[in-house]
mmCIF file of C-alpha atoms in Angstrom:
data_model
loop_
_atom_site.group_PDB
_atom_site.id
_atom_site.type_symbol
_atom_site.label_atom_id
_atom_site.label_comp_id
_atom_site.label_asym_id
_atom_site.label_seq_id
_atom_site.Cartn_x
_atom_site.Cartn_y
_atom_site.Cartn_z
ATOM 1 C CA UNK Y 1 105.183 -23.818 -0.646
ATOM 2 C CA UNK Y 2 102.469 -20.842 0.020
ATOM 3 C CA UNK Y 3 103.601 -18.317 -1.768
ATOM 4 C CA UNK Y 4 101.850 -14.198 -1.420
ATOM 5 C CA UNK Y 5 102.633 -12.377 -4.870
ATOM 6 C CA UNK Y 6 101.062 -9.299 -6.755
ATOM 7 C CA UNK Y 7 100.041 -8.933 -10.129
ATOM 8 C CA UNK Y 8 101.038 -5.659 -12.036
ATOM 9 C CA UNK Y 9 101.753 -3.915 -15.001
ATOM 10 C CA UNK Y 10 103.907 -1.847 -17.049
ATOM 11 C CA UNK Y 11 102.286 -0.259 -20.044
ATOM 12 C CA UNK Y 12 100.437 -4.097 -20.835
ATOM 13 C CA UNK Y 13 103.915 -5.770 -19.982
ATOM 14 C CA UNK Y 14 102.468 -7.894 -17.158
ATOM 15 C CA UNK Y 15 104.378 -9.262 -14.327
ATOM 16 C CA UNK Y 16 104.293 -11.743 -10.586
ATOM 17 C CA UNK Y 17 106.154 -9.740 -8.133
ATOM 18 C CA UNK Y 18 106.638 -11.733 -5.381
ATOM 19 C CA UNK Y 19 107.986 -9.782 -1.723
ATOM 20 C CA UNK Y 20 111.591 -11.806 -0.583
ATOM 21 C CA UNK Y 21 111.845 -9.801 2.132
ATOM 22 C CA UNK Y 22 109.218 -10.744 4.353
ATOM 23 C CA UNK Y 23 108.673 -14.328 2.916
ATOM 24 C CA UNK Y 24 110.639 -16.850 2.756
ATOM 25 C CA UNK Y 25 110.768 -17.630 -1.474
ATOM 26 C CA UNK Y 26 112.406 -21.118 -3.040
ATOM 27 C CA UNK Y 27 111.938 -20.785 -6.927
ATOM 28 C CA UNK Y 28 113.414 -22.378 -9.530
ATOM 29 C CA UNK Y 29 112.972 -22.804 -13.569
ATOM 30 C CA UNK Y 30 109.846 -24.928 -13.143
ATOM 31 C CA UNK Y 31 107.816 -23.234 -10.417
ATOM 32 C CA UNK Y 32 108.398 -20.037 -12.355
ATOM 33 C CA UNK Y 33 107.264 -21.612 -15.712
ATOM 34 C CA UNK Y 34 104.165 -22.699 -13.189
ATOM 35 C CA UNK Y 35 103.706 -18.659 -11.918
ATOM 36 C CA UNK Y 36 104.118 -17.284 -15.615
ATOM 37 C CA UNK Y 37 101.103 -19.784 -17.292
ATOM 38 C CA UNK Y 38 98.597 -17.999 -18.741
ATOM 39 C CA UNK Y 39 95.994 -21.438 -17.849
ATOM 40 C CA UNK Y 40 97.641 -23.265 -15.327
ATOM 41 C CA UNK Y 41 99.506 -20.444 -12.892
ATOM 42 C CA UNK Y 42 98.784 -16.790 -12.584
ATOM 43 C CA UNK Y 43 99.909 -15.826 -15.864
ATOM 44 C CA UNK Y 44 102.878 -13.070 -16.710
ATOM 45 C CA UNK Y 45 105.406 -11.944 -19.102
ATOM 46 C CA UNK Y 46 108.154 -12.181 -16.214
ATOM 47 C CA UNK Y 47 108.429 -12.581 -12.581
ATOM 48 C CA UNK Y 48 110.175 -9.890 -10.355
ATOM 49 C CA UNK Y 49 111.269 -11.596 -7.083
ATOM 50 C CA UNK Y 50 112.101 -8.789 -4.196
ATOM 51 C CA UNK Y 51 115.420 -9.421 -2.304
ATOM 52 C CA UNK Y 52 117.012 -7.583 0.739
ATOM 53 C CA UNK Y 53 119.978 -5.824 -0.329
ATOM 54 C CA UNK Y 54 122.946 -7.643 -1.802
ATOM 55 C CA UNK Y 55 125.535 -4.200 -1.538
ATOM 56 C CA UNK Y 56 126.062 -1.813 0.912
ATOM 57 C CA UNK Y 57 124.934 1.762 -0.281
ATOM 58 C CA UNK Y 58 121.566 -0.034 -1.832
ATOM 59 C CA UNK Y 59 117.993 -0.436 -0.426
ATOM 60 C CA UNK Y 60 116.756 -3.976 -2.653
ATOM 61 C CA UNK Y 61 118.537 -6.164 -4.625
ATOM 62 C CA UNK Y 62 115.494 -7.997 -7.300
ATOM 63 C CA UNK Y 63 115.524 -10.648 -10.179
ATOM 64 C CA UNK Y 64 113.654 -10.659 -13.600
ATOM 65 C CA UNK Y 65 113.280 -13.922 -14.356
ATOM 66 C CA UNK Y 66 111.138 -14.953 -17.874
ATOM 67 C CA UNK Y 67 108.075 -16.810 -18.607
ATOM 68 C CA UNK Y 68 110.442 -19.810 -19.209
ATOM 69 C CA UNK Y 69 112.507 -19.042 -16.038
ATOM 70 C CA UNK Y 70 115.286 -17.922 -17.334
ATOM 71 C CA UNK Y 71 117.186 -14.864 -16.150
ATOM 72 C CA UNK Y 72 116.181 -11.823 -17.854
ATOM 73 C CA UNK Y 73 118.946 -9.229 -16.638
ATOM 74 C CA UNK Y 74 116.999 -6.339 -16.699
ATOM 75 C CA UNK Y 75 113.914 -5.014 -17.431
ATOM 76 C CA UNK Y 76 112.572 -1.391 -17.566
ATOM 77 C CA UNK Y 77 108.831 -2.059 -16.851
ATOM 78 C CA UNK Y 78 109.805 -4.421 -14.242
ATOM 79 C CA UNK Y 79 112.144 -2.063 -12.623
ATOM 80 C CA UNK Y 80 108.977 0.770 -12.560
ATOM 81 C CA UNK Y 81 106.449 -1.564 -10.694
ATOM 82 C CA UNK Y 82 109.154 -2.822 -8.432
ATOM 83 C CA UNK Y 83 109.053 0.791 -7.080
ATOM 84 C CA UNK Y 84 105.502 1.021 -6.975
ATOM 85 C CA UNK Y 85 105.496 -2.677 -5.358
ATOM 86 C CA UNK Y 86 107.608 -1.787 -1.966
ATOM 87 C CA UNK Y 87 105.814 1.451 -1.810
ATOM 88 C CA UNK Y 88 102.310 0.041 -1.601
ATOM 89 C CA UNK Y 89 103.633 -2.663 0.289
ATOM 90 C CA UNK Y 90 105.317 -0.359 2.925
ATOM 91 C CA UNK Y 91 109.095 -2.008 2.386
ATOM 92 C CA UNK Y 92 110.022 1.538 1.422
ATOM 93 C CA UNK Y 93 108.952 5.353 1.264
ATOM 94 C CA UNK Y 94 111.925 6.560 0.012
ATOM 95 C CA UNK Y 95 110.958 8.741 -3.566
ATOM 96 C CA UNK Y 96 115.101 7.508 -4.951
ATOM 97 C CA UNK Y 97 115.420 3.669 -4.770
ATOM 98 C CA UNK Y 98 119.028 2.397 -5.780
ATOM 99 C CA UNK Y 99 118.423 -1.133 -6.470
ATOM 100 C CA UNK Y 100 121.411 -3.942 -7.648
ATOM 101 C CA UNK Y 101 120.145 -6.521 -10.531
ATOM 102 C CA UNK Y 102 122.025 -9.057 -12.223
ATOM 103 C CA UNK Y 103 122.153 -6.947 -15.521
ATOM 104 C CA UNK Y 104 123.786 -4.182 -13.008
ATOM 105 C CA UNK Y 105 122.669 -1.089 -10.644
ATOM 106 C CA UNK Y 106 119.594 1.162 -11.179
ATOM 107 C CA UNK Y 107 118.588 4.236 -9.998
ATOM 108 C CA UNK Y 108 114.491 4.187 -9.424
ATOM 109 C CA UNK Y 109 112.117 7.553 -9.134
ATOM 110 C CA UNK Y 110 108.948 8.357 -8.334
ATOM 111 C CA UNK Y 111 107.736 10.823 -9.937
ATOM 112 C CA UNK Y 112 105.038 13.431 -8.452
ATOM 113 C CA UNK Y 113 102.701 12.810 -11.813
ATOM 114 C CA UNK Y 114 102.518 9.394 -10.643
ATOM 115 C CA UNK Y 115 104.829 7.745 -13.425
ATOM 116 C CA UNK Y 116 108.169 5.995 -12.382
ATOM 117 C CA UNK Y 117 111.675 6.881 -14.009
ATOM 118 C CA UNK Y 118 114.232 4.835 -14.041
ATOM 119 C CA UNK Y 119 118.037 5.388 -14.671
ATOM 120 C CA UNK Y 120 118.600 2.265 -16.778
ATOM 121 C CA UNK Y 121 122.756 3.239 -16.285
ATOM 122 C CA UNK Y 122 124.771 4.067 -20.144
ATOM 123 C CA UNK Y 123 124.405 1.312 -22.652
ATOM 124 C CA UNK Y 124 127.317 -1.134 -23.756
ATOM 125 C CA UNK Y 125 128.358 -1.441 -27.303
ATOM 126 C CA UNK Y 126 131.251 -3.171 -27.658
ATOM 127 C CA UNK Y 127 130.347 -7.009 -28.633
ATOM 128 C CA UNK Y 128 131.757 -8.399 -25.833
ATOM 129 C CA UNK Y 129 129.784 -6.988 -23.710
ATOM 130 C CA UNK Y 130 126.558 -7.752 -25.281
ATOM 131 C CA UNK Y 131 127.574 -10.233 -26.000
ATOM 132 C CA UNK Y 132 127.275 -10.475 -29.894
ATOM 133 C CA UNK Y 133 129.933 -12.386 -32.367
ATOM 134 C CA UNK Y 134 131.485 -9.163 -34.026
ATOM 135 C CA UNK Y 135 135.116 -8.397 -34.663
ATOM 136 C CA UNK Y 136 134.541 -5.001 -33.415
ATOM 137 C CA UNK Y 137 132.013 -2.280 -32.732
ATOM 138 C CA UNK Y 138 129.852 -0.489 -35.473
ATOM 139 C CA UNK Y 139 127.043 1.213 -35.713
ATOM 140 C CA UNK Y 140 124.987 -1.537 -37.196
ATOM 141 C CA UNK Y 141 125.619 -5.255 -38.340
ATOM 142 C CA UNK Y 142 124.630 -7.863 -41.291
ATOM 143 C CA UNK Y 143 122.996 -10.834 -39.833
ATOM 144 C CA UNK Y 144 122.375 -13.355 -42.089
ATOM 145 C CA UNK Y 145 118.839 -14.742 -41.069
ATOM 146 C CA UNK Y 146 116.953 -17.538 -43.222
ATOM 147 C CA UNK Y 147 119.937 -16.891 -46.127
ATOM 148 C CA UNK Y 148 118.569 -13.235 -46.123
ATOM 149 C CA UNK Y 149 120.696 -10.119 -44.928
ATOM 150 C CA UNK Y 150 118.952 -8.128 -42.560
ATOM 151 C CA UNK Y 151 120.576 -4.898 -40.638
ATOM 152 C CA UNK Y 152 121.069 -4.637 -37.539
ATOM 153 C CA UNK Y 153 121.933 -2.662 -34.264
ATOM 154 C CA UNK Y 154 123.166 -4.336 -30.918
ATOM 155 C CA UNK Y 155 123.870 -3.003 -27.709
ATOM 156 C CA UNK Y 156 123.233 -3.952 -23.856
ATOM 157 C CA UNK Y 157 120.808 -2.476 -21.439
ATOM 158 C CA UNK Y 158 122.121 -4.991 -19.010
ATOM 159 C CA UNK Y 159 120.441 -7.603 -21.360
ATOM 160 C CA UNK Y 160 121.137 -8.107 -25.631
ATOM 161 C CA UNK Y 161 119.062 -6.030 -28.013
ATOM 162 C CA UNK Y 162 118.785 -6.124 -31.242
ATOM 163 C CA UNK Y 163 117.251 -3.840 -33.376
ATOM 164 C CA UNK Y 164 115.918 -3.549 -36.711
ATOM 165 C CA UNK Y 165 114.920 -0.644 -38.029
ATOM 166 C CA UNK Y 166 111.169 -1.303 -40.603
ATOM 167 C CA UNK Y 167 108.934 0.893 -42.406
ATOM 168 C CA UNK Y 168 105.668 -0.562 -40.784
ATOM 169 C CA UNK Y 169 105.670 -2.265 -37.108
ATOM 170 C CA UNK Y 170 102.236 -3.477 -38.311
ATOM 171 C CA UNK Y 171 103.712 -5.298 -40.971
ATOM 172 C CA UNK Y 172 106.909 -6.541 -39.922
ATOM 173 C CA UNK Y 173 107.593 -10.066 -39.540
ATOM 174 C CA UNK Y 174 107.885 -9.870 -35.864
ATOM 175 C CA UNK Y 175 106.894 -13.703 -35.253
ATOM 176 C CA UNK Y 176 109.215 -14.843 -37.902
ATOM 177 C CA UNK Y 177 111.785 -13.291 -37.441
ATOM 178 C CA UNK Y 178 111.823 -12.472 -33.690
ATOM 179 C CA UNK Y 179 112.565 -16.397 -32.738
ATOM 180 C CA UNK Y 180 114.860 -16.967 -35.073
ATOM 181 C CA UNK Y 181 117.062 -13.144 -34.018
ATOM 182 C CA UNK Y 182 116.671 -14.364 -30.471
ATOM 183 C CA UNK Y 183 118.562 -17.783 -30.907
ATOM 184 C CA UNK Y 184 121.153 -16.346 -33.808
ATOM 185 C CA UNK Y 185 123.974 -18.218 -32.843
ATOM 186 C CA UNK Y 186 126.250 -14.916 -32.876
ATOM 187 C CA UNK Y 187 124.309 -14.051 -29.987
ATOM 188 C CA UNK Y 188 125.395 -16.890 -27.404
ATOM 189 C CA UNK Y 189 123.200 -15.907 -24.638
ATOM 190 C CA UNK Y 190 120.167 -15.314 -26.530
ATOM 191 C CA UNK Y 191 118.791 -11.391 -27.670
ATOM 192 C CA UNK Y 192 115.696 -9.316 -27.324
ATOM 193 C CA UNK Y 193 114.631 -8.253 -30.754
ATOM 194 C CA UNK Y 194 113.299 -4.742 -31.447
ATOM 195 C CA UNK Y 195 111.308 -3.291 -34.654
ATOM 196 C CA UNK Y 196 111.313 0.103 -34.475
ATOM 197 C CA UNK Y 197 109.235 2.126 -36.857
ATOM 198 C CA UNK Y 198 110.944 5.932 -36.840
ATOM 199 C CA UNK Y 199 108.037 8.468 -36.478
ATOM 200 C CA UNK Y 200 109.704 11.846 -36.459
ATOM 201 C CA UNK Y 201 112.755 12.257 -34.496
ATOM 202 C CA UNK Y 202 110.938 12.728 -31.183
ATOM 203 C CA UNK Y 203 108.698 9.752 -32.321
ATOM 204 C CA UNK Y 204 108.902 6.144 -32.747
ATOM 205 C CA UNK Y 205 106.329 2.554 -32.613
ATOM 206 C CA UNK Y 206 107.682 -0.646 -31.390
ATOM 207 C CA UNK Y 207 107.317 -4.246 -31.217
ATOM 208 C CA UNK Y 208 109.459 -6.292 -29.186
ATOM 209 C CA UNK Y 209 110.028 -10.170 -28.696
ATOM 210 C CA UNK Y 210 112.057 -10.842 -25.445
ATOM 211 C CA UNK Y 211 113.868 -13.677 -25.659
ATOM 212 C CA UNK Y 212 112.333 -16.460 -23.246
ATOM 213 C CA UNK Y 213 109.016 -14.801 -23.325
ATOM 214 C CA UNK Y 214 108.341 -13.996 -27.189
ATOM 215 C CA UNK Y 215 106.437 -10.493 -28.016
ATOM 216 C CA UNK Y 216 105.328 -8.669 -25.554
ATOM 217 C CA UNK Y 217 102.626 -5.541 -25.237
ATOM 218 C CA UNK Y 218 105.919 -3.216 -24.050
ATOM 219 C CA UNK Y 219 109.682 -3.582 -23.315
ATOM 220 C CA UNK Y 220 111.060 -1.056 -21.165
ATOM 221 C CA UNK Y 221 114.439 -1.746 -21.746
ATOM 222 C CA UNK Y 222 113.581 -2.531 -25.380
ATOM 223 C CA UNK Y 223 112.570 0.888 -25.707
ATOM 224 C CA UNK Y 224 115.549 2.199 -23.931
ATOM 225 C CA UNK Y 225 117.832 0.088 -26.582
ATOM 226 C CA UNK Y 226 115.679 1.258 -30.362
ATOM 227 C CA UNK Y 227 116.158 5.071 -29.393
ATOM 228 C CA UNK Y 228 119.970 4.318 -28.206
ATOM 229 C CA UNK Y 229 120.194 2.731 -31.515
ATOM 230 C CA UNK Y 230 118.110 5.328 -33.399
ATOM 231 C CA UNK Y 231 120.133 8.177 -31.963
ATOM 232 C CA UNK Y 232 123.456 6.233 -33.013
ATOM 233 C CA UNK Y 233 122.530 6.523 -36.379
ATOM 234 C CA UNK Y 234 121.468 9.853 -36.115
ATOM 235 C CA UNK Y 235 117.777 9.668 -36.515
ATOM 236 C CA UNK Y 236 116.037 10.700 -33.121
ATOM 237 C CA UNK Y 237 116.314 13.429 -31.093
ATOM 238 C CA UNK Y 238 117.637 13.214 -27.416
ATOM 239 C CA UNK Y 239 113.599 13.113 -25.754
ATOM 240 C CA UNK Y 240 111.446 9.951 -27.113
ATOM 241 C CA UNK Y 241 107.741 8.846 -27.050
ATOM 242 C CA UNK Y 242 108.143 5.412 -27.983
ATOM 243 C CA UNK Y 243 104.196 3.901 -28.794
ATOM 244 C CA UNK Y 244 104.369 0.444 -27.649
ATOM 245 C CA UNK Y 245 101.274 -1.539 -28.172
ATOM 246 C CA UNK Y 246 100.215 -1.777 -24.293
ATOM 247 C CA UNK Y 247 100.931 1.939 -24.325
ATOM 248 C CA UNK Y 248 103.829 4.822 -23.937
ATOM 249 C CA UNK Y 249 106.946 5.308 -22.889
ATOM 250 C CA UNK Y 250 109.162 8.506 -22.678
ATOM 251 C CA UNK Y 251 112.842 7.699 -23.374
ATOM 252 C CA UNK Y 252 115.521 9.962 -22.859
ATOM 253 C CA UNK Y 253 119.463 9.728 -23.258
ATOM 254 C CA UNK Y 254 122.027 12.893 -24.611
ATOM 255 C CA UNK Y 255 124.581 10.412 -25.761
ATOM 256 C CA UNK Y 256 127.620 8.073 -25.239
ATOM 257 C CA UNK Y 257 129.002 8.009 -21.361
ATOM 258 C CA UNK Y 258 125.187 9.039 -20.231
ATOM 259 C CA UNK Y 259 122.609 6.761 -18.596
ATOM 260 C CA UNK Y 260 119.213 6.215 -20.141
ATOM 261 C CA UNK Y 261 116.704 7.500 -18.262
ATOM 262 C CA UNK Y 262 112.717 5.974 -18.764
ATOM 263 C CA UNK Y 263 109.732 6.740 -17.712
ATOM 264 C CA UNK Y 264 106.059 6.153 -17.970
ATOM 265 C CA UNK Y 265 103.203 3.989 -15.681
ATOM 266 C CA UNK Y 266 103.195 1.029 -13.204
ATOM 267 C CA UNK Y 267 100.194 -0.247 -11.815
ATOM 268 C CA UNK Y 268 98.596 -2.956 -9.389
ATOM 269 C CA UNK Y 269 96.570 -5.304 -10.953
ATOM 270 C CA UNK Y 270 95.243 -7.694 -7.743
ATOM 271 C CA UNK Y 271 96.824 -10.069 -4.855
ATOM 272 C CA UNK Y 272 96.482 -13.298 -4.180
ATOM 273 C CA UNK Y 273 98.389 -16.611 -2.414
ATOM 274 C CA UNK Y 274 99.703 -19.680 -4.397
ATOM 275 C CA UNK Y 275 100.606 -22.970 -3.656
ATOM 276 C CA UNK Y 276 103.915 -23.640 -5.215
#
């Protein structure tokens, strides 16, 4: 299989968007494990796939799918170049995209500064939903990792976060304990894992390891979840800058029963034609 995809971008999270519409597209777990190499495919952090709608009342329907090839549910940087993506290609020149996922629907923007905002919809907290292995909702949990108690947040973006709260993102044990957050098994379908270093309340840094990818340079809706969590425990204010290391991202939310809304760059790295 010939396949046509673009490479893009999202504040150094990198992605394969590949156009559905207009192609005919077969992947599965190990062609997308092919796409996402770094040495022997094109090389990304996840791979959007563009789909004609699935609802009435919506213009695309697209998957995130990880560097493993598992399902990623959402993503917030993938959801900004996916608007970019069917502008450039001419699949759309509508400025307000409504767009179904499987982690839910999204609202898409483009912004006349040239950034992208996304409604990433009001985040889930109760632990079925998550889905997290709690007897009911709090603010934050103990997680026993490695016989040591850590503290966590949890909530859905239309994926699992988890979030962690350090003094230093420099320092943090992101590679340690990132792997072993994302397969806790009180988290049965796996969790993204967030370190979020609290700035001033309009402030934050991040890290991020995704689950199926490991750390990447930014997490859109990893930086949606740390100032949901931050503002929870009433340490941010309702506008964000989270610093991600591949660059910013501009978070807002005014509280429980509102959407998220995110916004900061997308852009088009090169195109090129695979054999699959």
């Amino acid at each position: 299989m010939k396949l046509a995809f673009t490479k893009m971008h999202g504040a150094g999270n990198d992605f394969v968007v590949i156009d559905g519409v207009r192609q005919s597209v077969r992947l599965d777990p190990e062609r997308c494990r092919l796409l996402a190499d770094r040495r022997f495919g094109v090389g990304c952090d996840q791979i959007l796939l563009v789909e004609p709608p699935h609802q009435s009342g919506t213009d695309f329907h697209y998957r995130i799918i990880n560097a493993d090839g598992s399902d990623a549910g959402a993503c917030g940087n993938g959801a900004r170049c996916f608007v970019r993506f069917v502008h450039e290609q001419g699949l759309s020149d509508k400025p307000v995209l409504r767009v179904t996922t499987p982690g839910g629907l999204i609202e898409l923007r483009a912004l006349t500064s040239g950034e992208i905002e996304v409604d990433m919809g009001a985040p889930r907290f109760e632990p079925g939903q998550i889905p997290f292995d709690a007897p009911q909702r709090a603010a934050t949990y103990p997680l026993e990792v490695n016989a040591e108690q850590l503290t966590v947040s949890s909530l859905s973006m239309g994926n699992p976060h988890a979030v962690l709260v350090v003094d230093d993102v420099d320092r943090a044990a992101v590679q340690e304990l990132g792997p072993q957050i994302e397969n806790h098994p009180r988290f049965p379908d796996r969790v993204n894992v967030g370190f979020m270093q609290i700035i001033n309340p309009g402030e934050i840094r991040l890290r991020v390891f995704e689950r199926g990818t490991g750390e990447t340079l930014a997490c859109g809706s990893g930086a949606c979840a740390a100032v949901v969590a931050g503002r929870q425990l009433g340490l941010l204010d309702e506008t964000v800058t989270a610093h991600l290391r591949g660059g910013d991202l501009v978070i807002k939310w005014p509280g429980e029963g509102h959407s998220v809304l995110m916004s900061g760059p997308a852009q088009t790295v090169f195109q090129g034609t695979i054999e699959l």
